[in-house]
Amino acid sequence: MCDYGVGRNLTPTELEKALEETLRPALSGVKTILFGSYGSVLDEYEISSECLDVILDFVSKCSFDNIIFETHYSTVTLEKLIKIKNVLGNKFNITIEMGYESCDEYILSNCLGKVMDLGELKKTMMFICNEGMKVSLNVFLGAPFITTKDQTLSAVKSIEWAFSNGAHSVVVFPSNIKPFTLMYDIYKAGYYSEISHWQLVDVLDRIPVDYLDRVSLSWFGDRKNFYEDDKYPLLPPKDCEKCHEKIFAFYREFRGANSGGARKELLDSLLKDSVNDCSCRDEYLYNFNNGEGRLSPEKIEEIVGDVKKR
């Protein structure tokens, strides 16, 4: 589902120059910054130890409140956490954000092709917390090869798993169908379609109110296409003319609300509003209430094989 590309690694000197000349002029008023790479910022094959030193030195001289490092859990080591702490000290709130996607082993293995040991993830979360840092986990909404209801309920379960196992925050990533990905090929072959904005709203509505103020949304249609022209469209969740403005007004207000209770009130208001009597919401509810069970791993492998031959 991610359209990451490839490129050469920057040298420490090049990185330092880019941070100073490109990033620093844009930082006025910024209180939170996230450092990531095409995958994992703590992966030394992507960001060398010397380049991480450059990043940490740069950050140590800034006036942020919150620093986030996005990485795969398998790249997190005690040595790296201590290195970060030694440079940054207690000046910042430090969060390690990790791609997790789902607590459902079937979805991880068969639908997303992601190798994830949830037991090891829990251990990693524990020693991040022991070093005085926070944990954020990413949850994916819209895995292929399962029903709409399964997508929704498994996402809710995964959010709850994250918080019950020590995560301080969760970022929900609704599916975007991006060019040059296997997801896009599955979509073009007719085995997948865009999810609905009402599905994301439904997930939020099912989350316990005590968690709502610690949930963030990413890639819900707020980002432009990266590519040079529209030959390669990026397909975010879908809606219709009748509800589009209302839903995006809700997203803006949801982001700005400072408590779970306030966010729940926004959800209740959106769901009760008469504008919701629209065809795309009806379509989502129909899809939620209809659909067959999970496919066998063998059937999924057969479908993917067919897609790759095209």
PDB file of C-alpha atoms in Angstrom:
ATOM      1  CA  MET A   1       0.000   0.000   0.000  1.00  0.00           C
ATOM      2  CA  CYS A   2       3.043   2.291   0.324  1.00  0.00           C
ATOM      3  CA  ASP A   3       4.574   3.734  -2.827  1.00  0.00           C
ATOM      4  CA  TYR A   4       8.086   4.139  -1.508  1.00  0.00           C
ATOM      5  CA  GLY A   5      10.807   4.412  -4.094  1.00  0.00           C
ATOM      6  CA  VAL A   6      14.572   4.000  -4.010  1.00  0.00           C
ATOM      7  CA  GLY A   7      17.478   6.374  -4.133  1.00  0.00           C
ATOM      8  CA  ARG A   8      21.022   6.837  -2.902  1.00  0.00           C
ATOM      9  CA  ASN A   9      21.775   7.608   0.713  1.00  0.00           C
ATOM     10  CA  LEU A  10      22.828  11.138   1.606  1.00  0.00           C
ATOM     11  CA  THR A  11      26.218  11.723   3.145  1.00  0.00           C
ATOM     12  CA  PRO A  12      26.291  13.379   6.579  1.00  0.00           C
ATOM     13  CA  THR A  13      27.568  16.582   4.963  1.00  0.00           C
ATOM     14  CA  GLU A  14      24.730  16.607   2.405  1.00  0.00           C
ATOM     15  CA  LEU A  15      22.156  15.927   5.087  1.00  0.00           C
ATOM     16  CA  GLU A  16      23.469  18.689   7.331  1.00  0.00           C
ATOM     17  CA  LYS A  17      23.329  21.138   4.426  1.00  0.00           C
ATOM     18  CA  ALA A  18      19.748  20.103   3.564  1.00  0.00           C
ATOM     19  CA  LEU A  19      18.553  20.455   7.156  1.00  0.00           C
ATOM     20  CA  GLU A  20      20.074  23.895   7.544  1.00  0.00           C
ATOM     21  CA  GLU A  21      19.180  25.323   4.145  1.00  0.00           C
ATOM     22  CA  THR A  22      15.812  23.670   3.462  1.00  0.00           C
ATOM     23  CA  LEU A  23      14.254  22.648   6.758  1.00  0.00           C
ATOM     24  CA  ARG A  24      15.350  25.268   9.258  1.00  0.00           C
ATOM     25  CA  PRO A  25      13.819  28.255   7.374  1.00  0.00           C
ATOM     26  CA  ALA A  26      10.419  26.507   7.508  1.00  0.00           C
ATOM     27  CA  LEU A  27      10.406  25.822  11.242  1.00  0.00           C
ATOM     28  CA  SER A  28       9.111  29.074  12.676  1.00  0.00           C
ATOM     29  CA  GLY A  29       6.287  28.275  15.097  1.00  0.00           C
ATOM     30  CA  VAL A  30       6.566  24.515  14.603  1.00  0.00           C
ATOM     31  CA  LYS A  31       6.078  22.628  17.869  1.00  0.00           C
ATOM     32  CA  THR A  32       6.055  19.029  16.637  1.00  0.00           C
ATOM     33  CA  ILE A  33       8.294  17.456  14.011  1.00  0.00           C
ATOM     34  CA  LEU A  34       8.435  13.898  12.684  1.00  0.00           C
ATOM     35  CA  PHE A  35      11.570  12.399  11.176  1.00  0.00           C
ATOM     36  CA  GLY A  36      11.088   9.486   8.819  1.00  0.00           C
ATOM     37  CA  SER A  37      12.655   7.926   5.761  1.00  0.00           C
ATOM     38  CA  TYR A  38      11.363   5.628   3.033  1.00  0.00           C
ATOM     39  CA  GLY A  39      10.627   3.103   5.732  1.00  0.00           C
ATOM     40  CA  SER A  40      12.491   3.360   9.033  1.00  0.00           C
ATOM     41  CA  VAL A  41      14.575   6.265  10.267  1.00  0.00           C
ATOM     42  CA  LEU A  42      16.407   4.016  12.763  1.00  0.00           C
ATOM     43  CA  ASP A  43      17.342   1.492  10.058  1.00  0.00           C
ATOM     44  CA  GLU A  44      21.068   2.000   9.463  1.00  0.00           C
ATOM     45  CA  TYR A  45      20.702   0.789   5.870  1.00  0.00           C
ATOM     46  CA  GLU A  46      18.492   3.842   5.240  1.00  0.00           C
ATOM     47  CA  ILE A  47      19.878   6.401   7.684  1.00  0.00           C
ATOM     48  CA  SER A  48      23.472   5.730   8.666  1.00  0.00           C
ATOM     49  CA  SER A  49      24.578   6.119  12.262  1.00  0.00           C
ATOM     50  CA  GLU A  50      26.547   9.194  11.209  1.00  0.00           C
ATOM     51  CA  CYS A  51      23.478  10.732   9.556  1.00  0.00           C
ATOM     52  CA  LEU A  52      21.378  10.031  12.643  1.00  0.00           C
ATOM     53  CA  ASP A  53      24.026  11.932  14.619  1.00  0.00           C
ATOM     54  CA  VAL A  54      23.512  14.882  12.273  1.00  0.00           C
ATOM     55  CA  ILE A  55      19.734  14.757  12.788  1.00  0.00           C
ATOM     56  CA  LEU A  56      20.046  14.575  16.563  1.00  0.00           C
ATOM     57  CA  ASP A  57      22.538  17.440  16.650  1.00  0.00           C
ATOM     58  CA  PHE A  58      20.211  19.527  14.483  1.00  0.00           C
ATOM     59  CA  VAL A  59      17.204  18.778  16.695  1.00  0.00           C
ATOM     60  CA  SER A  60      19.100  19.530  19.901  1.00  0.00           C
ATOM     61  CA  LYS A  61      19.513  23.143  18.767  1.00  0.00           C
ATOM     62  CA  CYS A  62      15.812  23.620  17.920  1.00  0.00           C
ATOM     63  CA  SER A  63      12.902  24.717  20.102  1.00  0.00           C
ATOM     64  CA  PHE A  64      10.351  21.982  19.364  1.00  0.00           C
ATOM     65  CA  ASP A  65       8.146  20.545  22.063  1.00  0.00           C
ATOM     66  CA  ASN A  66       7.656  17.137  20.471  1.00  0.00           C
ATOM     67  CA  ILE A  67       9.984  14.965  18.380  1.00  0.00           C
ATOM     68  CA  ILE A  68       8.731  11.840  16.600  1.00  0.00           C
ATOM     69  CA  PHE A  69      10.909   9.188  14.996  1.00  0.00           C
ATOM     70  CA  GLU A  70       9.026   6.861  12.627  1.00  0.00           C
ATOM     71  CA  THR A  71      10.517   3.401  12.270  1.00  0.00           C
ATOM     72  CA  HIS A  72       9.860  -0.353  12.196  1.00  0.00           C
ATOM     73  CA  TYR A  73       9.872  -1.974  15.620  1.00  0.00           C
ATOM     74  CA  SER A  74      12.702  -4.323  14.645  1.00  0.00           C
ATOM     75  CA  THR A  75      15.060  -1.331  14.176  1.00  0.00           C
ATOM     76  CA  VAL A  76      14.580  -0.081  17.742  1.00  0.00           C
ATOM     77  CA  THR A  77      17.411  -1.034  20.084  1.00  0.00           C
ATOM     78  CA  LEU A  78      18.304   0.051  23.597  1.00  0.00           C
ATOM     79  CA  GLU A  79      21.588   1.405  22.255  1.00  0.00           C
ATOM     80  CA  LYS A  80      19.775   3.714  19.815  1.00  0.00           C
ATOM     81  CA  LEU A  81      17.293   4.896  22.430  1.00  0.00           C
ATOM     82  CA  ILE A  82      20.117   5.741  24.829  1.00  0.00           C
ATOM     83  CA  LYS A  83      21.913   7.574  22.018  1.00  0.00           C
ATOM     84  CA  ILE A  84      18.814   9.682  21.374  1.00  0.00           C
ATOM     85  CA  LYS A  85      18.396  10.429  25.080  1.00  0.00           C
ATOM     86  CA  ASN A  86      22.043  11.357  25.568  1.00  0.00           C
ATOM     87  CA  VAL A  87      21.856  14.000  22.837  1.00  0.00           C
ATOM     88  CA  LEU A  88      18.352  15.343  23.373  1.00  0.00           C
ATOM     89  CA  GLY A  89      18.138  14.928  27.148  1.00  0.00           C
ATOM     90  CA  ASN A  90      14.867  15.991  28.768  1.00  0.00           C
ATOM     91  CA  LYS A  91      14.350  19.005  26.524  1.00  0.00           C
ATOM     92  CA  PHE A  92      11.711  17.328  24.330  1.00  0.00           C
ATOM     93  CA  ASN A  93       8.822  14.896  24.451  1.00  0.00           C
ATOM     94  CA  ILE A  94      10.167  12.033  22.352  1.00  0.00           C
ATOM     95  CA  THR A  95       7.882   9.554  20.587  1.00  0.00           C
ATOM     96  CA  ILE A  96       8.800   6.436  18.642  1.00  0.00           C
ATOM     97  CA  GLU A  97       6.098   5.841  15.997  1.00  0.00           C
ATOM     98  CA  MET A  98       5.936   2.345  14.539  1.00  0.00           C
ATOM     99  CA  GLY A  99       4.015   0.787  11.672  1.00  0.00           C
ATOM    100  CA  TYR A 100       1.823  -1.925  13.187  1.00  0.00           C
ATOM    101  CA  GLU A 101      -1.298  -1.938  10.992  1.00  0.00           C
ATOM    102  CA  SER A 102      -3.295  -4.670  12.739  1.00  0.00           C
ATOM    103  CA  CYS A 103      -3.335  -7.047  15.701  1.00  0.00           C
ATOM    104  CA  ASP A 104      -4.991  -9.660  13.485  1.00  0.00           C
ATOM    105  CA  GLU A 105      -2.446 -12.246  12.379  1.00  0.00           C
ATOM    106  CA  TYR A 106      -4.594 -13.292   9.391  1.00  0.00           C
ATOM    107  CA  ILE A 107      -4.718  -9.718   8.081  1.00  0.00           C
ATOM    108  CA  LEU A 108      -1.009  -9.122   8.640  1.00  0.00           C
ATOM    109  CA  SER A 109       0.070 -12.317   6.940  1.00  0.00           C
ATOM    110  CA  ASN A 110      -2.498 -12.818   4.182  1.00  0.00           C
ATOM    111  CA  CYS A 111      -3.864  -9.358   3.360  1.00  0.00           C
ATOM    112  CA  LEU A 112      -0.894  -7.066   3.946  1.00  0.00           C
ATOM    113  CA  GLY A 113       2.055  -9.449   3.585  1.00  0.00           C
ATOM    114  CA  LYS A 114       3.611  -7.919   6.688  1.00  0.00           C
ATOM    115  CA  VAL A 115       5.946  -9.825   8.979  1.00  0.00           C
ATOM    116  CA  MET A 116       5.057  -8.802  12.520  1.00  0.00           C
ATOM    117  CA  ASP A 117       5.701 -10.545  15.824  1.00  0.00           C
ATOM    118  CA  LEU A 118       3.221  -8.923  18.191  1.00  0.00           C
ATOM    119  CA  GLY A 119       5.031 -10.355  21.200  1.00  0.00           C
ATOM    120  CA  GLU A 120       8.282  -8.696  20.112  1.00  0.00           C
ATOM    121  CA  LEU A 121       6.404  -5.480  19.377  1.00  0.00           C
ATOM    122  CA  LYS A 122       5.076  -5.461  22.958  1.00  0.00           C
ATOM    123  CA  LYS A 123       8.603  -5.953  24.316  1.00  0.00           C
ATOM    124  CA  THR A 124       9.861  -3.078  22.175  1.00  0.00           C
ATOM    125  CA  MET A 125       7.038  -0.854  23.395  1.00  0.00           C
ATOM    126  CA  MET A 126       7.970  -1.708  26.974  1.00  0.00           C
ATOM    127  CA  PHE A 127      11.604  -0.715  26.758  1.00  0.00           C
ATOM    128  CA  ILE A 128      10.746   2.481  24.831  1.00  0.00           C
ATOM    129  CA  CYS A 129       8.529   3.430  27.766  1.00  0.00           C
ATOM    130  CA  ASN A 130      11.228   2.379  30.244  1.00  0.00           C
ATOM    131  CA  GLU A 131      13.529   4.942  28.633  1.00  0.00           C
ATOM    132  CA  GLY A 132      10.975   7.683  29.271  1.00  0.00           C
ATOM    133  CA  MET A 133       9.784   7.934  25.662  1.00  0.00           C
ATOM    134  CA  LYS A 134       6.291   7.550  24.251  1.00  0.00           C
ATOM    135  CA  VAL A 135       4.951   4.965  21.799  1.00  0.00           C
ATOM    136  CA  SER A 136       2.698   5.666  18.841  1.00  0.00           C
ATOM    137  CA  LEU A 137       1.347   2.862  16.639  1.00  0.00           C
ATOM    138  CA  ASN A 138      -0.061   3.115  13.114  1.00  0.00           C
ATOM    139  CA  VAL A 139      -3.287   1.221  12.324  1.00  0.00           C
ATOM    140  CA  PHE A 140      -4.373   0.565   8.739  1.00  0.00           C
ATOM    141  CA  LEU A 141      -8.032   0.704   7.706  1.00  0.00           C
ATOM    142  CA  GLY A 142      -9.072  -1.053   4.516  1.00  0.00           C
ATOM    143  CA  ALA A 143      -7.046  -4.222   4.097  1.00  0.00           C
ATOM    144  CA  PRO A 144      -7.835  -6.061   0.853  1.00  0.00           C
ATOM    145  CA  PHE A 145      -9.497  -9.481   0.612  1.00  0.00           C
ATOM    146  CA  ILE A 146     -11.795  -9.020   3.625  1.00  0.00           C
ATOM    147  CA  THR A 147     -15.304  -7.604   3.944  1.00  0.00           C
ATOM    148  CA  THR A 148     -16.137  -4.008   4.800  1.00  0.00           C
ATOM    149  CA  LYS A 149     -17.404  -5.123   8.198  1.00  0.00           C
ATOM    150  CA  ASP A 150     -14.208  -7.068   8.834  1.00  0.00           C
ATOM    151  CA  GLN A 151     -12.090  -4.070   7.830  1.00  0.00           C
ATOM    152  CA  THR A 152     -13.993  -1.813  10.224  1.00  0.00           C
ATOM    153  CA  LEU A 153     -14.174  -4.083  13.243  1.00  0.00           C
ATOM    154  CA  SER A 154     -10.588  -5.343  12.932  1.00  0.00           C
ATOM    155  CA  ALA A 155      -9.352  -1.729  12.827  1.00  0.00           C
ATOM    156  CA  VAL A 156     -11.299  -0.925  16.005  1.00  0.00           C
ATOM    157  CA  LYS A 157      -9.912  -4.045  17.682  1.00  0.00           C
ATOM    158  CA  SER A 158      -6.383  -3.107  16.609  1.00  0.00           C
ATOM    159  CA  ILE A 159      -6.728   0.399  18.050  1.00  0.00           C
ATOM    160  CA  GLU A 160      -7.942  -1.041  21.339  1.00  0.00           C
ATOM    161  CA  TRP A 161      -5.076  -3.591  21.347  1.00  0.00           C
ATOM    162  CA  ALA A 162      -2.561  -0.779  20.876  1.00  0.00           C
ATOM    163  CA  PHE A 163      -3.820   1.232  23.848  1.00  0.00           C
ATOM    164  CA  SER A 164      -4.318  -1.781  26.109  1.00  0.00           C
ATOM    165  CA  ASN A 165      -0.699  -2.775  25.479  1.00  0.00           C
ATOM    166  CA  GLY A 166       0.827   0.563  26.366  1.00  0.00           C
ATOM    167  CA  ALA A 167       0.655   2.813  23.292  1.00  0.00           C
ATOM    168  CA  HIS A 168       0.301   6.491  24.142  1.00  0.00           C
ATOM    169  CA  SER A 169      -1.252   7.354  20.781  1.00  0.00           C
ATOM    170  CA  VAL A 170      -2.516   5.742  17.580  1.00  0.00           C
ATOM    171  CA  VAL A 171      -2.494   7.068  14.020  1.00  0.00           C
ATOM    172  CA  VAL A 172      -5.243   5.667  11.793  1.00  0.00           C
ATOM    173  CA  PHE A 173      -4.279   5.375   8.128  1.00  0.00           C
ATOM    174  CA  PRO A 174      -7.322   4.848   5.886  1.00  0.00           C
ATOM    175  CA  SER A 175      -6.433   3.113   2.655  1.00  0.00           C
ATOM    176  CA  ASN A 176      -5.134   5.203  -0.222  1.00  0.00           C
ATOM    177  CA  ILE A 177      -4.786   3.360  -3.514  1.00  0.00           C
ATOM    178  CA  LYS A 178      -1.417   4.564  -4.790  1.00  0.00           C
ATOM    179  CA  PRO A 179       0.088   4.009  -8.244  1.00  0.00           C
ATOM    180  CA  PHE A 180       3.018   1.615  -8.571  1.00  0.00           C
ATOM    181  CA  THR A 181       1.849  -0.580  -5.695  1.00  0.00           C
ATOM    182  CA  LEU A 182       0.435  -4.083  -5.535  1.00  0.00           C
ATOM    183  CA  MET A 183      -2.698  -2.548  -3.991  1.00  0.00           C
ATOM    184  CA  TYR A 184      -3.189  -0.486  -7.153  1.00  0.00           C
ATOM    185  CA  ASP A 185      -2.786  -3.554  -9.345  1.00  0.00           C
ATOM    186  CA  ILE A 186      -5.339  -5.438  -7.226  1.00  0.00           C
ATOM    187  CA  TYR A 187      -7.697  -2.468  -7.626  1.00  0.00           C
ATOM    188  CA  LYS A 188      -7.203  -2.308 -11.408  1.00  0.00           C
ATOM    189  CA  ALA A 189      -7.914  -6.044 -11.652  1.00  0.00           C
ATOM    190  CA  GLY A 190     -11.263  -5.537  -9.904  1.00  0.00           C
ATOM    191  CA  TYR A 191     -10.423  -7.240  -6.596  1.00  0.00           C
ATOM    192  CA  TYR A 192     -10.471  -4.054  -4.499  1.00  0.00           C
ATOM    193  CA  SER A 193     -12.146  -0.631  -4.370  1.00  0.00           C
ATOM    194  CA  GLU A 194     -11.824   2.611  -2.446  1.00  0.00           C
ATOM    195  CA  ILE A 195     -13.050   2.596   1.110  1.00  0.00           C
ATOM    196  CA  SER A 196     -15.653   5.137   2.240  1.00  0.00           C
ATOM    197  CA  HIS A 197     -15.133   8.168   4.447  1.00  0.00           C
ATOM    198  CA  TRP A 198     -18.117   6.854   6.399  1.00  0.00           C
ATOM    199  CA  GLN A 199     -16.044   3.803   7.223  1.00  0.00           C
ATOM    200  CA  LEU A 200     -13.408   5.971   8.920  1.00  0.00           C
ATOM    201  CA  VAL A 201     -16.145   7.868  10.755  1.00  0.00           C
ATOM    202  CA  ASP A 202     -17.651   4.548  11.871  1.00  0.00           C
ATOM    203  CA  VAL A 203     -14.298   3.346  13.215  1.00  0.00           C
ATOM    204  CA  LEU A 204     -13.911   6.552  15.234  1.00  0.00           C
ATOM    205  CA  ASP A 205     -17.450   6.219  16.555  1.00  0.00           C
ATOM    206  CA  ARG A 206     -16.743   2.682  17.803  1.00  0.00           C
ATOM    207  CA  ILE A 207     -13.570   3.620  19.693  1.00  0.00           C
ATOM    208  CA  PRO A 208     -14.035   4.019  23.463  1.00  0.00           C
ATOM    209  CA  VAL A 209     -14.291   7.712  24.304  1.00  0.00           C
ATOM    210  CA  ASP A 210     -11.328   7.403  26.693  1.00  0.00           C
ATOM    211  CA  TYR A 211      -9.083   6.730  23.687  1.00  0.00           C
ATOM    212  CA  LEU A 212     -10.474   9.280  21.242  1.00  0.00           C
ATOM    213  CA  ASP A 213      -8.264  12.198  22.277  1.00  0.00           C
ATOM    214  CA  ARG A 214      -5.175  10.073  21.564  1.00  0.00           C
ATOM    215  CA  VAL A 215      -6.144   9.120  18.004  1.00  0.00           C
ATOM    216  CA  SER A 216      -4.816  10.984  14.965  1.00  0.00           C
ATOM    217  CA  LEU A 217      -5.810  10.654  11.309  1.00  0.00           C
ATOM    218  CA  SER A 218      -3.446  10.503   8.352  1.00  0.00           C
ATOM    219  CA  TRP A 219      -3.936  10.321   4.587  1.00  0.00           C
ATOM    220  CA  PHE A 220      -7.714  10.769   4.720  1.00  0.00           C
ATOM    221  CA  GLY A 221      -7.709  12.901   1.573  1.00  0.00           C
ATOM    222  CA  ASP A 222      -5.769  15.862   2.913  1.00  0.00           C
ATOM    223  CA  ARG A 223      -2.660  15.259   0.809  1.00  0.00           C
ATOM    224  CA  LYS A 224      -2.048  16.018  -2.838  1.00  0.00           C
ATOM    225  CA  ASN A 225      -0.804  13.589  -5.435  1.00  0.00           C
ATOM    226  CA  PHE A 226       2.990  13.392  -5.394  1.00  0.00           C
ATOM    227  CA  TYR A 227       3.322  12.687  -9.097  1.00  0.00           C
ATOM    228  CA  GLU A 228       4.021  15.183 -11.840  1.00  0.00           C
ATOM    229  CA  ASP A 229       0.676  14.856 -13.572  1.00  0.00           C
ATOM    230  CA  ASP A 230      -2.712  13.236 -13.102  1.00  0.00           C
ATOM    231  CA  LYS A 231      -1.910  10.161 -15.188  1.00  0.00           C
ATOM    232  CA  TYR A 232      -1.180   8.430 -11.902  1.00  0.00           C
ATOM    233  CA  PRO A 233      -4.046   9.368  -9.573  1.00  0.00           C
ATOM    234  CA  LEU A 234      -3.954   8.665  -5.866  1.00  0.00           C
ATOM    235  CA  LEU A 235      -7.332   7.387  -4.656  1.00  0.00           C
ATOM    236  CA  PRO A 236      -8.178   8.287  -1.029  1.00  0.00           C
ATOM    237  CA  PRO A 237     -11.433   7.327   0.708  1.00  0.00           C
ATOM    238  CA  LYS A 238     -14.508   8.299  -1.294  1.00  0.00           C
ATOM    239  CA  ASP A 239     -17.619  10.353  -0.533  1.00  0.00           C
ATOM    240  CA  CYS A 240     -20.203  12.306  -2.538  1.00  0.00           C
ATOM    241  CA  GLU A 241     -21.069  15.936  -3.204  1.00  0.00           C
ATOM    242  CA  LYS A 242     -23.801  15.875  -0.584  1.00  0.00           C
ATOM    243  CA  CYS A 243     -21.557  14.948   2.330  1.00  0.00           C
ATOM    244  CA  HIS A 244     -18.033  15.961   1.285  1.00  0.00           C
ATOM    245  CA  GLU A 245     -17.898  19.419   2.877  1.00  0.00           C
ATOM    246  CA  LYS A 246     -19.596  18.208   6.042  1.00  0.00           C
ATOM    247  CA  ILE A 247     -17.147  15.326   6.500  1.00  0.00           C
ATOM    248  CA  PHE A 248     -14.075  17.473   5.925  1.00  0.00           C
ATOM    249  CA  ALA A 249     -15.393  20.126   8.305  1.00  0.00           C
ATOM    250  CA  PHE A 250     -15.736  17.321  10.828  1.00  0.00           C
ATOM    251  CA  TYR A 251     -12.120  16.232  10.259  1.00  0.00           C
ATOM    252  CA  ARG A 252     -10.879  19.789  10.867  1.00  0.00           C
ATOM    253  CA  GLU A 253     -12.902  20.120  14.051  1.00  0.00           C
ATOM    254  CA  PHE A 254     -11.936  16.624  15.216  1.00  0.00           C
ATOM    255  CA  ARG A 255      -8.255  17.475  14.888  1.00  0.00           C
ATOM    256  CA  GLY A 256      -8.738  20.679  16.877  1.00  0.00           C
ATOM    257  CA  ALA A 257     -10.841  19.185  19.681  1.00  0.00           C
ATOM    258  CA  ASN A 258      -8.829  18.727  22.876  1.00  0.00           C
ATOM    259  CA  SER A 259     -10.705  15.949  24.639  1.00  0.00           C
ATOM    260  CA  GLY A 260     -12.294  12.591  23.916  1.00  0.00           C
ATOM    261  CA  GLY A 261     -15.654  13.956  25.055  1.00  0.00           C
ATOM    262  CA  ALA A 262     -15.501  16.888  22.648  1.00  0.00           C
ATOM    263  CA  ARG A 263     -14.561  14.569  19.800  1.00  0.00           C
ATOM    264  CA  LYS A 264     -17.429  12.233  20.656  1.00  0.00           C
ATOM    265  CA  GLU A 265     -19.853  15.156  20.507  1.00  0.00           C
ATOM    266  CA  LEU A 266     -18.572  16.003  17.031  1.00  0.00           C
ATOM    267  CA  LEU A 267     -19.117  12.402  15.942  1.00  0.00           C
ATOM    268  CA  ASP A 268     -22.640  12.333  17.374  1.00  0.00           C
ATOM    269  CA  SER A 269     -23.476  15.602  15.631  1.00  0.00           C
ATOM    270  CA  LEU A 270     -22.153  14.376  12.278  1.00  0.00           C
ATOM    271  CA  LEU A 271     -23.996  11.073  12.466  1.00  0.00           C
ATOM    272  CA  LYS A 272     -27.281  12.721  13.446  1.00  0.00           C
ATOM    273  CA  ASP A 273     -27.124  15.449  10.823  1.00  0.00           C
ATOM    274  CA  SER A 274     -29.716  15.129   8.069  1.00  0.00           C
ATOM    275  CA  VAL A 275     -27.030  15.691   5.412  1.00  0.00           C
ATOM    276  CA  ASN A 276     -25.953  12.133   6.099  1.00  0.00           C
ATOM    277  CA  ASP A 277     -28.949  10.862   4.148  1.00  0.00           C
ATOM    278  CA  CYS A 278     -26.715  10.446   1.111  1.00  0.00           C
ATOM    279  CA  SER A 279     -26.098   7.620  -1.289  1.00  0.00           C
ATOM    280  CA  CYS A 280     -22.494   6.976  -0.257  1.00  0.00           C
ATOM    281  CA  ARG A 281     -23.413   6.534   3.395  1.00  0.00           C
ATOM    282  CA  ASP A 282     -26.193   4.164   2.376  1.00  0.00           C
ATOM    283  CA  GLU A 283     -23.673   2.279   0.228  1.00  0.00           C
ATOM    284  CA  TYR A 284     -21.271   1.947   3.164  1.00  0.00           C
ATOM    285  CA  LEU A 285     -24.017   0.649   5.463  1.00  0.00           C
ATOM    286  CA  TYR A 286     -25.125  -1.840   2.825  1.00  0.00           C
ATOM    287  CA  ASN A 287     -21.567  -3.081   2.321  1.00  0.00           C
ATOM    288  CA  PHE A 288     -21.065  -3.330   6.076  1.00  0.00           C
ATOM    289  CA  ASN A 289     -24.123  -5.538   6.474  1.00  0.00           C
ATOM    290  CA  ASN A 290     -23.388  -7.751   3.486  1.00  0.00           C
ATOM    291  CA  GLY A 291     -20.398  -9.811   2.504  1.00  0.00           C
ATOM    292  CA  GLU A 292     -19.003 -13.297   2.724  1.00  0.00           C
ATOM    293  CA  GLY A 293     -16.437 -14.648   5.195  1.00  0.00           C
ATOM    294  CA  ARG A 294     -12.669 -14.547   4.937  1.00  0.00           C
ATOM    295  CA  LEU A 295     -10.923 -16.073   1.958  1.00  0.00           C
ATOM    296  CA  SER A 296      -8.500 -18.907   2.448  1.00  0.00           C
ATOM    297  CA  PRO A 297      -4.797 -18.024   2.243  1.00  0.00           C
ATOM    298  CA  GLU A 298      -4.620 -20.238  -0.835  1.00  0.00           C
ATOM    299  CA  LYS A 299      -7.386 -18.256  -2.567  1.00  0.00           C
ATOM    300  CA  ILE A 300      -5.652 -14.964  -1.803  1.00  0.00           C
ATOM    301  CA  GLU A 301      -2.396 -16.359  -3.185  1.00  0.00           C
ATOM    302  CA  GLU A 302      -4.264 -17.399  -6.327  1.00  0.00           C
ATOM    303  CA  ILE A 303      -5.733 -13.909  -6.778  1.00  0.00           C
ATOM    304  CA  VAL A 304      -2.385 -12.182  -6.252  1.00  0.00           C
ATOM    305  CA  GLY A 305      -0.777 -14.575  -8.704  1.00  0.00           C
ATOM    306  CA  ASP A 306      -3.425 -13.704 -11.289  1.00  0.00           C
ATOM    307  CA  VAL A 307      -2.875  -9.978 -10.730  1.00  0.00           C
ATOM    308  CA  LYS A 308       0.892 -10.256 -11.139  1.00  0.00           C
ATOM    309  CA  LYS A 309       0.475 -12.032 -14.480  1.00  0.00           C
ATOM    310  CA  ARG A 310      -1.507  -9.153 -15.982  1.00  0.00           C
TER     311      ARG A 310
END
